[in-house]
């Protein structure tokens, strides 16, 4: 469980993160326990100021915070509309919502430079939008239309946007992590100064390709940041039944890789903390594993009955919604209610426009299939 | 006779074999507390406990290999892949270990394991989640590959697979799980279906349709369409891809003299190609027309709903192929 919520905007109650239920025993250290592993110089404990709800230490630029809030809100509204369209049968297959986790993708993308790469999982709508994809291109893809980012051929799990450096959402858990390392390899090879950000869930940390990817990235000192979005569940499996340790970032230790670990409550803090890792990758070509603790408010996908967690747990988490926090911060910084609702209205218009666009667009035809399979003549 | 779904038939098979033999256990992602991603294992965790119904993290190569090792030393594991797509991650364990250990050890070890889960397309789940893995496994000596289409066969074959001493890939289909069919009550005794026997699921005189798994159901629909046009199609459901019962196929072709092989996977070198080869080698003189295949389109599966259906064999496309081998319009 994450620490309990702080309710007032001004309250600043430092709390320590607690272990996941069922993992406490693993944290105890008896006299016979082996000495703790010495961390790499960059490793950090989760900060004590996790629940600080006033403004973060970083210098706050109102315009920037407004932009990030807008992105988060856009992602959420796009997904809420997508969920509705799914219920109406306009979207099919799997639909994995990012609702609750928006601060991670948005904070991360804000720390990148144009030209940097991101690679993600099937839970990819937020990352795509944060990296610059239009709501229209996302929604049309979900509707399976030819105007979608992947021409309606990829669907929700496979959002790609080459001009914006979004190298896709992938459906095989962990399968994209080596691929992301490959992007970083190419950057180092060419000396192009780009950094790659690779996103994956905590459930992916048990798959072999995660370990091979980290091992090689560390060995070859590649400019990549591994962003583990620890939302506590892999489908219905809580972290305690995925890993034998509670601290996912520990996986970096054996690879001699710097690590960081923090809660994604504050989008600016996400930006700042990932920014440090990104700069390290850019300046010294050193990879970092960052565990960002977050929470998804919805089921794993649309078909998940979600019986593995209580509504109390979800409600408690919703009180910590990074979106509410960003909005409260904007108020604190002097944004008026009118200004904020004008912003919301603008977002609403963008979302409704995307839905209309998706609904009215054409579907792809079979003539697309062969040219989209091979470059050049079809290999029969 | 009572009717149950394909899903329940599988569940009964697993439960009965676990009841019968303590060496049988099941592991996989979400098989226990979550009651199965597709609810095949619903209730088993409560009934058999966590010793025998083991939830695994996402580590297909790991737990498939763990299953192989446990099988070598006396357990009879059932390893569930949430879908067969993810078995690609575990391919090395199945290909290099499960299939080889008997021969490598000069017969000292065998590998009585069942790998199972849904195979092929579901509905709009995109290219990485819609793959038919049939041929990848049927290609491998040392493995047996089963792909039943109907609840009774699903139950009888799964029970037989669990009792078999060889590694078995058991291919189900998400779109078959709700299909209902007659399955004898357990009180009538153990339902076992012989591995390696095809079944004529519809008798006919004019043309033979060979299919398996979900496409056998589509082939039945094609036969119904053809019947309206006065064409009598016989449908042979292979049930088992390796061993492949070509005798039953050949007997049908000897009767109809024309054949269409229909399957969901890609056309290039698939199980369908193997069936066609056996027909032309063993029954060349019986044929009145070249054997045709109706397969999934030779491209990765697109997400768009209409394109997906365009890529998959339909009753109409199978019926059209039958008319082609009959040289009618
Ligand atoms: C290799 C593989 N095994 C299983 C699955 C099915 N599956 C899809 S998502 C998922 C859970 C992943 O959890 P996590 O990595 O924590 O990411 P989250 O969904 O929480 O974002 C599973 C088991 C898959 N897609 N790929
Ligand atoms: Mg997770």
XYZ file of C-alpha atoms and ligand atoms in Angstrom:
736
model
C 0.000 0.000 0.000
C 1.075 3.515 -0.684
C 1.007 5.925 2.241
C -2.313 7.458 3.101
C -3.511 10.638 1.487
C -2.923 14.151 2.730
C -6.099 16.044 2.427
C -5.361 19.717 2.544
C -3.386 21.452 -0.094
C -1.227 23.154 2.478
C -0.569 20.224 4.767
C 2.883 18.808 4.476
C 3.068 15.495 6.237
C 6.163 13.477 5.532
C 5.491 9.774 5.525
C 7.610 6.787 4.771
C 6.528 4.380 2.091
C 5.305 1.114 3.519
C 6.030 -2.336 2.282
C 3.430 -4.117 0.202
C 1.149 -6.359 2.216
C 2.781 -9.714 2.664
C 6.318 -8.534 2.040
C 7.116 -7.096 5.452
C 8.889 -10.246 6.531
C 11.359 -9.857 3.735
C 12.324 -6.430 4.912
C 13.395 -7.552 8.396
C 17.079 -7.981 8.897
C 18.225 -10.352 11.618
C 21.756 -10.455 13.029
C 22.630 -13.251 10.575
C 21.361 -11.369 7.578
C 23.971 -10.565 4.949
C 25.304 -7.012 5.025
C 23.247 -4.618 2.938
C 24.437 -4.191 -0.589
C 26.313 -0.991 -1.122
C 24.317 1.160 -3.448
C 25.711 2.800 -6.487
C 26.428 6.470 -5.897
C 23.248 7.633 -7.557
C 20.877 5.374 -5.707
C 18.372 7.095 -3.521
C 15.880 6.147 -0.941
C 12.316 7.211 -1.498
C 12.245 10.795 -0.294
C 10.685 11.742 3.010
C 8.586 14.459 1.419
C 6.361 12.133 -0.541
C 3.189 13.718 0.562
C 4.202 17.268 0.392
C 1.245 18.867 -1.322
C 2.381 22.414 -1.543
C 4.635 23.315 -4.400
C 7.625 21.135 -5.123
C 11.151 22.292 -4.413
C 11.805 22.806 -8.056
C 11.245 26.255 -9.451
C 7.675 26.290 -10.651
C 6.889 27.849 -13.939
C 3.133 28.451 -14.015
C 2.980 28.174 -17.755
C 4.760 24.869 -17.685
C 2.580 23.462 -14.942
C -0.470 24.616 -16.877
C 0.792 22.844 -19.965
C 1.444 19.629 -18.057
C -1.923 19.774 -16.344
C -3.552 20.308 -19.711
C -1.798 17.251 -21.137
C -2.779 15.074 -18.204
C -6.367 16.222 -18.407
C -6.436 15.703 -22.163
C -5.167 12.149 -21.761
C -7.751 11.406 -19.121
C -10.625 12.824 -21.111
C -9.521 11.019 -24.265
C -9.475 7.764 -22.339
C -12.809 8.359 -20.660
C -14.320 8.922 -24.084
C -12.530 5.851 -25.389
C -14.053 3.782 -22.578
C -17.462 5.084 -23.568
C -16.885 4.301 -27.244
C -15.711 0.831 -26.238
C -18.973 0.231 -24.390
C -20.775 1.324 -27.564
C -18.831 -1.200 -29.617
C -16.940 1.433 -31.603
C -13.603 0.247 -30.249
C -12.738 -3.430 -30.016
C -10.085 -5.775 -28.732
C -8.054 -4.764 -25.713
C -8.214 -1.290 -24.240
C -5.820 -0.612 -21.353
C -6.447 2.720 -19.684
C -3.735 4.887 -18.170
C -6.144 6.786 -15.923
C -4.350 7.563 -12.656
C -0.891 7.206 -14.139
C -0.863 10.277 -16.401
C 1.706 12.169 -14.355
C 4.348 9.593 -15.259
C 4.130 9.830 -19.020
C 3.541 13.569 -18.982
C 6.324 14.337 -16.498
C 8.702 12.092 -18.390
C 7.964 13.543 -21.811
C 8.426 17.034 -20.382
C 11.963 16.151 -19.385
C 12.906 15.026 -22.884
C 14.217 16.991 -25.811
C 12.695 16.831 -29.264
C 14.330 13.918 -31.016
C 14.543 11.709 -27.948
C 12.884 8.303 -28.194
C 10.218 6.676 -26.084
C 9.168 3.032 -26.173
C 6.236 1.700 -24.181
C 3.758 -1.043 -23.488
C 0.183 -1.664 -24.601
C -0.907 0.929 -21.985
C 0.281 3.587 -24.349
C -2.329 6.293 -24.990
C -0.891 8.614 -22.362
C 2.674 8.286 -23.519
C 1.693 8.863 -27.135
C -0.201 12.057 -26.326
C 2.500 13.289 -23.973
C 5.027 12.781 -26.752
C 2.965 14.920 -29.087
C 0.469 12.672 -30.841
C -2.845 14.402 -31.494
C -6.034 13.268 -29.807
C -7.419 12.773 -33.306
C -4.685 10.349 -34.324
C -5.125 8.353 -31.107
C -8.905 8.192 -31.241
C -8.991 7.328 -34.926
C -6.563 4.487 -34.282
C -8.752 3.164 -31.483
C -11.723 3.330 -33.867
C -9.674 1.330 -36.383
C -9.708 4.116 -38.951
C -7.194 4.789 -41.689
C -6.594 8.266 -40.252
C -5.281 6.719 -37.030
C -1.580 6.908 -36.220
C -1.076 3.324 -37.399
C -3.737 3.445 -40.141
C -6.163 1.436 -38.020
C -3.955 -1.607 -38.350
C -2.326 -1.468 -34.932
C -5.092 -0.530 -32.526
C -4.922 0.632 -28.928
C -1.853 -1.362 -27.977
C 0.280 -0.279 -30.904
C 0.414 3.498 -31.112
C 3.382 4.694 -33.174
C 4.429 8.227 -34.064
C 7.772 8.370 -35.827
C 8.037 12.192 -36.167
C 7.548 12.569 -32.426
C 9.931 9.766 -31.467
C 7.190 7.473 -30.169
C 8.485 4.066 -31.131
C 5.413 2.227 -30.186
C 3.333 0.411 -27.756
C 4.029 -3.317 -27.608
C 1.845 -6.216 -26.551
C 4.277 -8.875 -25.417
C 5.244 -8.073 -21.838
C 8.893 -7.026 -21.680
C 9.485 -7.739 -25.353
C 10.065 -4.080 -26.108
C 12.774 -3.505 -23.509
C 15.672 -4.885 -25.583
C 14.279 -2.987 -28.558
C 14.521 0.249 -26.576
C 18.107 -0.602 -25.701
C 18.657 -0.982 -29.420
C 17.504 2.585 -29.980
C 20.000 3.760 -27.370
C 22.671 1.618 -28.983
C 22.037 3.350 -32.304
C 22.211 6.757 -30.628
C 25.567 5.977 -29.085
C 26.788 4.457 -32.339
C 25.866 7.580 -34.272
C 26.738 9.950 -31.472
C 23.459 11.753 -32.004
C 22.995 12.790 -28.377
C 19.523 11.319 -28.119
C 18.215 9.575 -25.041
C 15.729 6.698 -25.038
C 13.091 6.279 -22.366
C 11.678 2.791 -21.975
C 8.438 2.316 -20.026
C 7.158 -0.949 -18.579
C 5.131 -2.202 -15.645
C 6.460 -3.838 -12.504
C 4.999 -7.094 -13.801
C 7.556 -7.065 -16.598
C 10.511 -7.231 -14.262
C 10.196 -11.014 -14.010
C 10.640 -11.636 -17.696
C 14.017 -12.560 -19.082
C 14.248 -9.840 -21.690
C 14.148 -7.195 -18.952
C 17.298 -8.641 -17.430
C 19.137 -9.162 -20.683
C 18.289 -5.629 -21.720
C 19.498 -4.052 -18.479
C 22.576 -6.190 -18.437
C 23.659 -5.074 -21.884
C 22.656 -1.444 -21.412
C 24.845 -1.262 -18.312
C 27.711 -3.193 -19.839
C 27.798 -1.009 -22.922
C 26.878 2.191 -21.082
C 23.988 3.153 -23.295
C 21.984 6.395 -23.072
C 18.696 4.990 -21.819
C 16.414 5.390 -18.830
C 14.312 2.409 -17.818
C 11.085 3.683 -16.317
C 9.288 1.022 -14.332
C 5.742 2.193 -13.693
C 4.976 0.309 -10.533
C 1.185 0.474 -10.267
C 1.247 -2.383 -7.749
C -0.597 -4.859 -9.962
C 0.150 -6.933 -12.991
C -3.356 -7.769 -14.078
C -4.690 -9.336 -10.876
C -1.287 -10.107 -9.402
C -0.085 -7.792 -6.629
C 3.592 -6.915 -6.451
C 4.141 -9.272 -3.522
C 3.335 -12.221 -5.776
C 5.436 -10.901 -8.638
C 8.713 -10.175 -6.881
C 10.562 -11.454 -3.828
C 11.531 -7.896 -2.931
C 9.385 -4.821 -2.493
C 11.869 -2.366 -3.988
C 11.845 -2.913 -7.740
C 14.696 -0.472 -8.266
C 16.995 -2.932 -6.485
C 17.158 -4.838 -9.749
C 19.625 -2.180 -10.892
C 22.152 -3.116 -8.237
C 23.400 -6.328 -9.763
C 23.927 -4.563 -13.058
C 25.901 -1.806 -11.383
C 23.354 0.622 -12.685
C 22.241 3.844 -11.014
C 18.674 3.766 -9.772
C 16.005 6.019 -8.391
C 12.653 5.442 -6.813
C 9.822 7.845 -6.101
C 6.069 8.392 -6.151
C 4.453 9.991 -9.173
C 2.219 12.254 -7.133
C 3.643 15.449 -8.485
C 4.085 15.833 -12.200
C 6.845 18.413 -11.765
C 8.718 16.135 -9.450
C 8.394 13.329 -11.987
C 9.862 15.659 -14.564
C 12.694 16.687 -12.297
C 13.641 13.220 -11.074
C 13.467 11.595 -14.494
C 15.257 14.652 -15.836
C 18.267 13.827 -13.666
C 18.420 10.319 -15.095
C 17.920 11.619 -18.615
C 20.746 14.114 -18.223
C 23.011 11.394 -16.854
C 22.185 9.307 -19.911
C 22.864 12.233 -22.199
C 26.001 13.545 -20.545
C 27.739 10.378 -19.409
C 25.946 7.735 -21.432
C 24.940 5.907 -18.323
C 21.668 4.017 -18.017
C 19.396 4.312 -14.971
C 16.565 2.193 -13.655
C 13.847 4.370 -12.175
C 10.938 2.897 -10.276
C 8.036 5.303 -10.354
C 5.279 4.338 -7.990
C 1.836 4.986 -9.343
C -1.640 3.471 -9.478
C -4.194 2.702 -12.141
C -7.723 3.674 -11.215
C -9.369 1.401 -13.774
C -9.164 -2.332 -14.386
C -6.232 -3.877 -16.208
C -8.254 -3.749 -19.416
C -11.925 -3.279 -20.165
C -12.718 -6.930 -19.435
C -11.088 -7.046 -15.998
C -13.669 -7.427 -13.227
C -11.008 -6.190 -10.789
C -11.995 -8.376 -7.858
C -8.439 -8.435 -6.543
C -8.603 -5.011 -4.900
C -11.163 -3.278 -2.752
C -13.058 -0.141 -3.649
C -11.673 1.370 -0.416
C -8.179 0.927 -1.750
C -9.092 2.529 -5.059
C -10.938 5.399 -3.405
C -7.972 6.098 -1.130
C -5.754 6.229 -4.195
C -8.098 8.534 -6.038
C -7.655 11.066 -3.262
C -3.974 11.134 -4.193
C -4.720 11.718 -7.855
C -1.775 13.676 -9.324
C -4.262 15.468 -11.550
C -6.103 16.948 -8.554
C -2.787 17.918 -7.096
C -1.660 19.732 -10.221
C -4.955 21.551 -10.332
C -4.664 22.526 -6.680
C -1.146 23.776 -7.333
C -2.385 25.908 -10.200
C -4.968 27.422 -7.883
C -2.242 28.027 -5.359
C -0.286 29.814 -8.043
C -3.182 32.108 -8.690
C -5.125 30.528 -11.516
C -8.732 31.519 -11.115
C -11.675 29.155 -11.337
C -12.677 30.848 -14.599
C -9.254 30.348 -16.099
C -9.268 26.685 -15.156
C -12.728 26.034 -16.505
C -11.809 27.811 -19.729
C -8.897 25.408 -19.983
C -11.184 22.457 -19.334
C -13.577 23.657 -22.000
C -10.736 23.888 -24.484
C -9.716 20.316 -23.678
C -13.308 19.180 -24.000
C -13.561 20.680 -27.449
C -10.358 18.924 -28.495
C -11.665 15.578 -27.231
C -15.063 15.926 -28.858
C -13.386 16.937 -32.085
C -11.228 13.803 -31.896
C -14.272 11.583 -31.386
C -16.094 13.198 -34.308
C -13.029 12.909 -36.475
C -12.612 9.229 -35.589
C -16.273 8.461 -36.182
C -16.307 10.187 -39.566
C -13.023 8.830 -40.897
C -12.720 6.051 -43.445
C -11.691 2.520 -42.629
C -8.528 1.026 -44.094
C -9.016 -1.323 -47.034
C -7.373 -4.685 -47.743
C -5.129 -3.099 -50.383
C -3.107 -1.656 -47.494
C -2.173 -4.998 -46.000
C 0.572 -6.146 -48.340
C 2.420 -2.823 -48.651
C 2.300 -2.494 -44.857
C 3.874 -5.936 -44.455
C 7.025 -5.459 -46.526
C 9.058 -2.584 -47.814
C 9.057 -3.139 -51.562
C 7.494 -6.079 -53.343
C 5.614 -8.588 -51.228
C 7.787 -11.608 -50.479
C 5.648 -14.549 -51.443
C -27.140 -35.837 -23.114
C -26.082 -32.820 -21.091
C -24.543 -29.846 -22.874
C -21.596 -27.945 -21.467
C -19.293 -25.301 -22.876
C -15.844 -25.944 -24.244
C -14.494 -23.958 -21.283
C -16.263 -26.137 -18.720
C -15.227 -29.261 -20.606
C -11.586 -28.258 -20.230
C -12.090 -27.404 -16.581
C -13.668 -30.791 -15.903
C -10.789 -32.535 -17.624
C -8.211 -30.736 -15.497
C -10.150 -31.238 -12.269
C -10.798 -34.926 -12.881
C -7.156 -35.631 -13.671
C -5.986 -33.644 -10.639
C -8.419 -35.578 -8.500
C -7.128 -38.831 -9.883
C -3.389 -38.177 -9.737
C -1.527 -36.029 -7.215
C 1.364 -35.626 -9.652
C -0.853 -33.484 -11.856
C -0.660 -29.761 -11.070
C -1.297 -26.600 -13.033
C 0.648 -23.381 -13.228
C 0.437 -20.172 -15.182
C -0.421 -16.507 -14.985
C -3.655 -15.759 -13.117
C -4.716 -19.435 -13.089
C -5.402 -19.447 -9.348
C -6.715 -16.574 -7.303
C -7.903 -14.637 -10.364
C -9.716 -17.819 -11.515
C -8.024 -17.801 -14.916
C -7.675 -14.996 -17.444
C -10.358 -16.758 -19.528
C -11.905 -18.574 -16.551
C -10.899 -22.053 -17.676
C -9.444 -22.769 -14.237
C -12.291 -21.152 -12.282
C -12.764 -22.812 -8.923
C -9.643 -24.959 -9.099
C -7.639 -22.829 -6.671
C -10.341 -23.133 -4.025
C -10.671 -26.828 -4.637
C -7.032 -27.906 -4.875
C -5.149 -25.128 -3.093
C -1.982 -23.233 -3.882
C 0.251 -26.293 -3.818
C -1.366 -27.618 -6.994
C -2.775 -24.503 -8.626
C 0.204 -22.225 -8.888
C 0.013 -18.565 -9.847
C 3.153 -17.506 -11.662
C 4.557 -14.083 -12.391
C 5.032 -13.111 -16.026
C 7.925 -15.397 -16.819
C 6.881 -17.804 -19.562
C 10.369 -19.035 -20.367
C 10.955 -19.573 -16.667
C 7.796 -21.408 -15.751
C 7.661 -23.453 -18.954
C 11.180 -24.651 -18.188
C 10.270 -25.273 -14.562
C 7.440 -27.430 -15.850
C 9.848 -29.390 -18.042
C 12.237 -30.007 -15.164
C 9.447 -31.038 -12.825
C 8.104 -33.402 -15.490
C 11.527 -35.024 -15.916
C 11.579 -35.987 -12.259
C 8.059 -37.247 -11.900
C 5.411 -34.534 -11.855
C 2.851 -34.185 -14.619
C 2.526 -30.423 -14.966
C -0.056 -28.564 -16.965
C 1.406 -25.230 -17.987
C -1.131 -22.644 -19.058
C -0.088 -19.911 -21.438
C -2.488 -17.015 -21.025
C -2.489 -17.200 -24.803
C -0.242 -19.187 -27.130
C 1.178 -15.912 -28.418
C 3.205 -15.710 -25.218
C 4.574 -19.200 -25.731
C 6.968 -17.586 -28.182
C 8.802 -16.299 -25.127
C 9.051 -19.914 -23.909
C 9.739 -21.418 -27.315
C 13.261 -22.444 -26.442
C 12.108 -24.517 -23.470
C 9.541 -26.344 -25.577
C 11.734 -26.750 -28.637
C 15.139 -27.421 -27.108
C 14.239 -29.109 -23.845
C 10.750 -30.607 -23.751
C 10.961 -32.047 -27.249
C 14.563 -33.235 -27.018
C 15.156 -34.574 -23.543
C 14.005 -38.106 -24.267
C 16.273 -38.581 -27.241
C 19.231 -36.703 -25.735
C 19.106 -38.945 -22.696
C 18.784 -42.131 -24.707
C 15.332 -42.658 -23.280
C 16.327 -42.227 -19.636
C 14.073 -39.216 -19.203
C 10.724 -38.319 -20.643
C 8.702 -35.172 -20.344
C 5.032 -35.734 -19.510
C 3.813 -32.167 -19.676
C 0.864 -30.379 -21.229
C 1.241 -26.815 -22.445
C -2.193 -25.349 -23.056
C -4.083 -22.128 -23.698
C -6.021 -20.254 -26.360
C -4.456 -20.042 -29.817
C -5.142 -17.929 -32.874
C -7.246 -14.835 -33.301
C -9.597 -13.572 -30.644
C -11.340 -10.409 -31.748
C -9.430 -7.309 -32.761
C -6.531 -7.963 -30.448
C -3.985 -7.014 -33.080
C -1.019 -8.666 -34.714
C 0.970 -9.644 -31.637
C -2.005 -11.316 -29.955
C -3.642 -13.133 -32.867
C -1.083 -15.657 -33.959
C -1.766 -19.261 -34.853
C 1.154 -21.144 -33.425
C 0.070 -24.549 -34.829
C 2.844 -25.068 -37.315
C 5.660 -23.876 -35.065
C 4.943 -26.772 -32.723
C 3.623 -29.351 -35.181
C 6.946 -28.978 -36.974
C 8.863 -30.375 -34.016
C 9.484 -34.126 -33.609
C 9.127 -35.022 -29.965
C 5.986 -32.948 -29.481
C 2.353 -33.870 -29.931
C -0.035 -31.115 -30.953
C -3.788 -31.230 -30.344
C -6.394 -28.740 -31.510
C -9.959 -29.869 -30.728
C -12.972 -27.898 -31.921
C -15.848 -29.342 -29.898
C -16.423 -29.650 -26.139
C -16.501 -33.444 -26.023
C -13.219 -33.738 -27.874
C -11.708 -30.950 -25.798
C -12.430 -32.831 -22.601
C -11.482 -36.284 -23.798
C -8.312 -35.156 -25.490
C -7.142 -33.015 -22.601
C -7.571 -35.921 -20.205
C -5.682 -38.176 -22.605
C -2.979 -35.533 -22.980
C -2.474 -35.270 -19.226
C -2.037 -39.049 -19.054
C 0.305 -39.167 -22.053
C 4.006 -39.519 -21.319
C 5.093 -37.029 -23.983
C 5.152 -33.241 -24.111
C 1.899 -32.012 -25.615
C 0.877 -28.642 -26.981
C -2.872 -28.280 -26.531
C -4.318 -25.489 -28.645
C -7.652 -24.025 -27.617
C -9.439 -20.932 -28.878
C -10.835 -17.957 -27.037
C -13.708 -17.833 -29.502
C -14.560 -21.491 -28.774
C -14.707 -21.226 -24.989
C -18.435 -20.452 -24.960
C -19.313 -23.058 -27.585
C -21.666 -25.632 -26.115
C -21.887 -29.261 -27.011
C -22.860 -32.659 -25.711
C -20.426 -34.143 -23.237
C -21.233 -37.306 -21.262
C -21.734 -36.911 -17.541
C -18.665 -37.863 -15.474
C -20.815 -40.527 -13.768
C -20.754 -42.405 -17.077
C -17.038 -43.017 -16.610
C -13.787 -41.504 -17.803
C -14.130 -39.725 -21.119
C -10.912 -40.323 -23.017
C -10.434 -39.533 -26.697
C -7.581 -41.210 -28.526
C -4.768 -38.872 -29.497
C -4.060 -38.947 -33.226
C -7.510 -39.699 -34.554
C -9.423 -37.361 -36.834
C -13.212 -37.419 -36.813
C -15.775 -37.038 -39.562
C -18.033 -34.450 -37.988
C -20.383 -34.215 -40.952
C -20.889 -36.787 -43.644
C -21.118 -35.782 -47.264
C -20.541 -37.085 -50.767
C -19.284 -34.292 -53.015
C -16.296 -32.656 -51.371
C -14.155 -33.104 -48.252
C -13.342 -30.140 -46.023
C -10.421 -30.764 -43.671
C -10.133 -28.373 -40.733
C -9.284 -28.167 -37.050
C -9.884 -26.025 -34.012
C -12.177 -23.019 -34.560
C -12.161 -23.452 -38.329
C -13.886 -26.832 -38.019
C -16.866 -24.900 -36.704
C -16.607 -22.484 -39.632
C -16.343 -25.461 -41.995
C -19.626 -26.808 -40.615
C -21.210 -23.460 -41.434
C -19.725 -23.649 -44.925
C -21.181 -27.131 -45.355
C -24.597 -25.792 -44.337
C -24.305 -23.056 -46.976
C -23.329 -25.595 -49.607
C -26.210 -27.838 -48.702
C -28.600 -25.062 -49.687
C -27.050 -25.195 -53.132
C -27.391 -28.927 -53.326
C -23.737 -29.660 -52.580
C -22.976 -32.290 -49.976
C -19.769 -31.564 -48.069
C -18.055 -33.914 -45.664
C -16.181 -32.244 -42.813
C -13.155 -33.941 -41.278
C -12.058 -32.402 -37.984
C -8.410 -33.341 -37.509
C -8.442 -32.811 -33.715
C -4.800 -33.857 -33.630
C -2.159 -32.127 -35.773
C 0.698 -34.326 -34.702
C 0.238 -37.233 -34.953
C -1.767 -36.465 -38.076
C -4.425 -39.027 -38.966
C -4.268 -38.927 -42.735
C -6.035 -42.297 -42.985
C -9.351 -40.704 -42.063
C -8.694 -37.845 -44.493
C -7.776 -40.247 -47.288
C -10.850 -42.389 -46.691
C -12.994 -39.307 -47.079
C -11.182 -38.172 -50.212
C -11.592 -41.657 -51.679
C -15.311 -41.073 -51.316
C -15.605 -37.455 -52.507
C -12.545 -37.156 -54.815
C -12.210 -33.479 -53.972
C -10.751 -31.717 -50.982
C -10.389 -28.289 -49.427
C -8.152 -27.743 -46.417
C -9.141 -24.777 -44.241
C -7.196 -23.255 -41.371
C -6.637 -19.991 -39.606
C -2.836 -19.800 -39.729
C -0.754 -18.391 -42.549
C -0.528 -20.345 -45.811
C 3.253 -20.590 -46.101
C 4.289 -24.101 -45.124
C 1.539 -24.613 -42.596
C -0.166 -27.727 -41.263
C -2.531 -27.323 -44.208
C 0.375 -27.758 -46.603
C 1.269 -30.978 -44.801
C -2.280 -32.285 -45.213
C -2.278 -31.406 -48.911
C 1.048 -33.161 -49.366
C -0.236 -36.329 -47.771
C -3.393 -36.302 -49.888
C -1.487 -35.860 -53.146
C 1.087 -38.484 -52.232
C -1.319 -41.146 -51.027
C -4.462 -40.403 -53.039
C -3.300 -38.782 -56.258
C -5.366 -41.143 -58.371
C -8.478 -40.463 -56.329
C -8.459 -36.731 -57.014
C -10.721 -35.104 -59.578
C -9.337 -31.629 -58.882
C -6.285 -30.066 -57.250
C -6.650 -29.749 -53.487
C -7.276 -26.151 -52.458
C -6.436 -24.407 -49.247
C -8.313 -21.632 -47.481
C -6.029 -20.053 -44.939
C -5.593 -16.901 -42.934
C -4.298 -14.071 -45.114
C -0.531 -14.017 -45.577
C -0.047 -10.866 -43.475
C 0.132 -10.006 -39.774
C -3.368 -9.659 -38.328
C -4.709 -6.100 -38.617
C -6.703 -4.480 -35.807
C -9.575 -3.057 -37.861
C -12.613 -5.313 -37.397
C -13.548 -5.657 -41.048
C -9.979 -6.252 -42.157
C -9.571 -8.882 -39.488
C -12.579 -10.756 -40.804
C -11.241 -10.265 -44.303
C -8.057 -12.035 -43.213
C -9.817 -15.004 -41.620
C -11.449 -17.985 -43.362
C -15.201 -17.453 -43.510
C -18.019 -19.899 -44.272
C -18.391 -18.128 -47.617
C -14.727 -18.383 -48.605
C -14.599 -22.062 -47.681
C -17.815 -22.708 -49.607
C -16.401 -20.860 -52.614
C -13.267 -23.028 -52.555
C -15.447 -26.131 -52.446
C -17.338 -24.957 -55.502
C -14.058 -24.306 -57.233
C -12.845 -27.867 -56.742
C -16.263 -28.987 -57.962
C -15.912 -26.721 -61.003
C -19.304 -25.137 -60.400
C -19.515 -21.459 -61.403
C 4.843 -12.371 -22.385
C 3.468 -11.992 -21.987
N 2.850 -12.712 -21.033
C 1.600 -12.384 -20.635
C 0.943 -11.331 -21.194
C -0.464 -10.958 -20.741
N -0.418 -9.716 -19.975
C -0.606 -8.534 -20.584
S -0.386 -7.266 -19.554
C -0.050 -8.265 -18.250
C 0.257 -7.663 -16.919
C 1.423 -6.726 -16.979
O 1.557 -6.029 -15.789
P 2.610 -4.852 -15.613
O 3.880 -5.209 -16.291
O 2.682 -4.549 -14.174
O 1.985 -3.637 -16.416
P 0.599 -2.889 -16.163
O -0.429 -3.633 -16.950
O 0.351 -2.864 -14.712
O 0.793 -1.515 -16.747
C -0.117 -9.598 -18.644
C 0.092 -10.748 -17.763
C 1.607 -10.634 -22.226
N 1.021 -9.612 -22.863
N 2.868 -10.972 -22.584
Mg 1.607 -3.124 -13.093
